[in-house]
Short mmCIF file of C-alpha atoms in Angstrom, two decimals:
data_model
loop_
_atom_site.label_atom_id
_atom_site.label_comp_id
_atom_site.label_asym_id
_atom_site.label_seq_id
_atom_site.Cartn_x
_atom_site.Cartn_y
_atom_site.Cartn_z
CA UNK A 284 -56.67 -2.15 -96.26
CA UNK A 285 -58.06 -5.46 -94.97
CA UNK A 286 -55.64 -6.53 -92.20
CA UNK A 287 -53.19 -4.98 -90.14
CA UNK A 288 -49.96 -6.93 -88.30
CA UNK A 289 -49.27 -5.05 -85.27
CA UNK A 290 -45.43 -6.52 -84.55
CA UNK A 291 -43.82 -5.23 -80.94
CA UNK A 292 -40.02 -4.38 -81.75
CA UNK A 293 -36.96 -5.67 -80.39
CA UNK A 294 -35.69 -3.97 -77.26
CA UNK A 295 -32.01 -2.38 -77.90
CA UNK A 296 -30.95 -4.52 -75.01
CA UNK A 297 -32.33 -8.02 -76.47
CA UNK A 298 -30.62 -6.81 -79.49
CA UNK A 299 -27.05 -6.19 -78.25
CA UNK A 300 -27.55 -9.07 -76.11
CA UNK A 301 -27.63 -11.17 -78.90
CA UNK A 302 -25.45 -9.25 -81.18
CA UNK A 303 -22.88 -9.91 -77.73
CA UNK A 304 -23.63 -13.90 -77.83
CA UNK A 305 -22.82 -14.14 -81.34
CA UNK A 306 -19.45 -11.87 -81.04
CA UNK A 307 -18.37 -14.34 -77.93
CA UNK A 308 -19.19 -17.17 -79.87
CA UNK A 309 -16.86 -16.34 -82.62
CA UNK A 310 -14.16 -14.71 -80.79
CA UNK A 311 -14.23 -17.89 -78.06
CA UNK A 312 -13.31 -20.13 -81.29
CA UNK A 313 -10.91 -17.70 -82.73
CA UNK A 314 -8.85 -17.03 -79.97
CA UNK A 315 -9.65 -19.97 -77.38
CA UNK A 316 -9.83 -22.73 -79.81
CA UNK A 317 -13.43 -23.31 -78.47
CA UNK A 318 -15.21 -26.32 -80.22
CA UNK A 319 -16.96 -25.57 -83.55
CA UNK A 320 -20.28 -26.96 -82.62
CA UNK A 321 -20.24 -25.10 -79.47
CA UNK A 322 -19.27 -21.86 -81.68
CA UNK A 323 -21.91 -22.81 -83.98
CA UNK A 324 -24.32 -23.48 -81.55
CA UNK A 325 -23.91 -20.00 -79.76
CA UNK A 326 -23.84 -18.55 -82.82
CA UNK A 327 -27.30 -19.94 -83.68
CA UNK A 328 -28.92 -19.27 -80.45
CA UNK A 329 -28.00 -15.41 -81.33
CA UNK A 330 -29.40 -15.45 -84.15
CA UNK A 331 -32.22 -17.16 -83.55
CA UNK A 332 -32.65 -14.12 -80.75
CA UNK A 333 -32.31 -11.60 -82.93
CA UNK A 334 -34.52 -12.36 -85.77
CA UNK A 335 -37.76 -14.28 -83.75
CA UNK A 336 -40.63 -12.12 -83.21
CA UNK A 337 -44.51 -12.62 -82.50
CA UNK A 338 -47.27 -10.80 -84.22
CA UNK A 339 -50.79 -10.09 -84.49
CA UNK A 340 -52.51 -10.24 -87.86
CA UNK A 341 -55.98 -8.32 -87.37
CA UNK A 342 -58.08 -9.01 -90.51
CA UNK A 343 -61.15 -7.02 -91.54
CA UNK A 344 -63.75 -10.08 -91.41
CA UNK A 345 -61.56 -10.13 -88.34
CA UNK A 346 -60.65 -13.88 -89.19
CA UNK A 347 -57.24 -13.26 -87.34
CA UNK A 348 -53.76 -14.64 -86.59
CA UNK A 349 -50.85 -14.96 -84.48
CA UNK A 350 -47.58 -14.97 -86.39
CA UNK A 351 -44.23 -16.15 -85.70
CA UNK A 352 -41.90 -14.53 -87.12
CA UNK A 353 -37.89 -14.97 -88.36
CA UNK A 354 -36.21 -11.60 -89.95
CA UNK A 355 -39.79 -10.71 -91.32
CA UNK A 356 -40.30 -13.87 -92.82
CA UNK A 357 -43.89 -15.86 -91.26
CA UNK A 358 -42.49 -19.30 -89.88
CA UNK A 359 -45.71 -20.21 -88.21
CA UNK A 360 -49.01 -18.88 -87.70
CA UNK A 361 -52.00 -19.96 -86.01
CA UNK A 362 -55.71 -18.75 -85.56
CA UNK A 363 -55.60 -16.06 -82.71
CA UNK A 364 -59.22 -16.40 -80.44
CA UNK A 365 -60.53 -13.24 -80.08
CA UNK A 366 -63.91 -11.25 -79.53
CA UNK A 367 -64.59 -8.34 -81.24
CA UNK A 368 -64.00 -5.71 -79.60
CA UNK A 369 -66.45 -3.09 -78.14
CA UNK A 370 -63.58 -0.08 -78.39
CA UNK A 371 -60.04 0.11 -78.83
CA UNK A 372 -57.73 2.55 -76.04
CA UNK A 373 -54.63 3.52 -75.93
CA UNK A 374 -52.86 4.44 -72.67
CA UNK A 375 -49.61 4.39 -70.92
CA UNK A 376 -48.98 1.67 -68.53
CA UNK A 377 -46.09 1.64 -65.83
CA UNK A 378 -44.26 -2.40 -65.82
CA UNK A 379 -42.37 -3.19 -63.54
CA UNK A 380 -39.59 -6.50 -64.28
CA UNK A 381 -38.38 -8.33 -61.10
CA UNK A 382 -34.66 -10.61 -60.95
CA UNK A 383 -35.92 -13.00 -59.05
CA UNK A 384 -32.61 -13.53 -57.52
CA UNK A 385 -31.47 -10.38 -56.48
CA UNK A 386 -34.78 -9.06 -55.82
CA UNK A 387 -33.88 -5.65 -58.16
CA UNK A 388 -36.61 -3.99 -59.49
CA UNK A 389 -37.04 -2.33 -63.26
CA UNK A 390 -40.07 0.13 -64.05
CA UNK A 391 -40.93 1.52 -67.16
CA UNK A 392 -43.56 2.65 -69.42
CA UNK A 393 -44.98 2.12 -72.53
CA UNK A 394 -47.86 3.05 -74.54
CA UNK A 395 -50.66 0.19 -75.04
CA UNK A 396 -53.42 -0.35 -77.20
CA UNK A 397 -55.64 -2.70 -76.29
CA UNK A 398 -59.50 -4.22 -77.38
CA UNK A 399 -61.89 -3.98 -75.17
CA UNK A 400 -64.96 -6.32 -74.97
CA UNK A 401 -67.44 -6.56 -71.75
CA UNK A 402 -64.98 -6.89 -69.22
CA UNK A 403 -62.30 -8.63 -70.67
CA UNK A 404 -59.03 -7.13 -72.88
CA UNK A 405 -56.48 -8.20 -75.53
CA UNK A 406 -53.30 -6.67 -75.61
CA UNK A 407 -52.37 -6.04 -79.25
CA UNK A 408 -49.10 -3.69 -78.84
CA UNK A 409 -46.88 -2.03 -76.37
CA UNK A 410 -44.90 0.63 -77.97
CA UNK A 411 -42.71 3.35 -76.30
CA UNK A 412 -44.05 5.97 -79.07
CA UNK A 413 -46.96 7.36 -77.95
CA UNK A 414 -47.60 8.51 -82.13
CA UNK A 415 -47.28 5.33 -83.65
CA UNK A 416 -49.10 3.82 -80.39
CA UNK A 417 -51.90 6.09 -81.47
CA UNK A 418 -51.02 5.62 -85.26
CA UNK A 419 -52.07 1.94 -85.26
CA UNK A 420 -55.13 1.97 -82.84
CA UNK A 421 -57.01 4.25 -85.15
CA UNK A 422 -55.97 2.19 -87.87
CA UNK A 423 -57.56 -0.74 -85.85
CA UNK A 424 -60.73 1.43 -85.32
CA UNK A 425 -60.86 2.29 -89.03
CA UNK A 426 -60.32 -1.52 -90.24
CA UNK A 427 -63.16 -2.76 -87.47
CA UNK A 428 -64.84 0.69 -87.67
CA UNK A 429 -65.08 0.41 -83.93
CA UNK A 430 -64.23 3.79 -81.71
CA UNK A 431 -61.06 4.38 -80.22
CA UNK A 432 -60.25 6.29 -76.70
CA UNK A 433 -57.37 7.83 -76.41
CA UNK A 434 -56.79 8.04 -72.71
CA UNK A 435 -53.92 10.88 -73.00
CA UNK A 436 -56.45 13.44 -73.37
CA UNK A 437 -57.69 12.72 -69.74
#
């Protein structure tokens, strides 16, 4: 194994939401005669919602990349800037998402792994299962044979 892509998945929500603007789109032009570019456009913009993702590429001579990604397929990558990192841990973090016009307030938690070097951190992943969470950190450690902490145990 000489690289790893650690990909975050699509929430359900961003998923129906765009399975929802693609629906509206074709039902507007179906039943309300709506424009076809319009349709078209909407249509896109689902799309485009449901298939982009962002991805790490962690590489063994650690020579890595950030990937942009369409249904799987790499549309873009760049070089990702990184240090090596001292250790890897994986912990649970509490997030909390603010509207900023109605002031409501959404926590939740997820499972991070992130690199540690000196005092600084990268943020490969945020997962919601704590097993794959764990899964691909000691895959990390194993690729950059670097220790990881497991911060569950605690």
């Amino acid at each position: 194994m000489n690289s790893i892509i650690c990909k975050e998945p699509k929430t359900i929500p961003n998923k129906l939401f765009s399975i929802f603007i693609m629906i509206f789109a074709i039902l507007s032009f179906w039943f309300e005669k709506s424009s076809l570019l319009t349709t078209v456009l909407f249509f896109c913009m689902g799309l485009i919602w449901l298939g982009y993702t962002k991805a790490f590429k962690i590489t063994k001579d650690f020579m890595n990349e950030e990937l942009y990604l369409f249904f799987g397929l790499i549309i873009w990558k760049s070089k990702l800037e990184l240090k090596f990192p001292d250790y890897i841990s994986v912990f649970n973090a509490s997030f909390v998402h603010r509207e900023e016009i109605d002031g409501d307030e959404t926590r939740f938690k997820k499972w991070v792994v992130r690199f540690f070097k000196d005092n600084t951190h990268f943020t490969v992943l945020k997962l919601d299962d704590y097993n794959k969470a764990l899964k691909i950190a000691n895959d990390l450690g194993e690729l950059l044979q670097v220790e990881v902490y497991d911060t569950s145990k605690e």
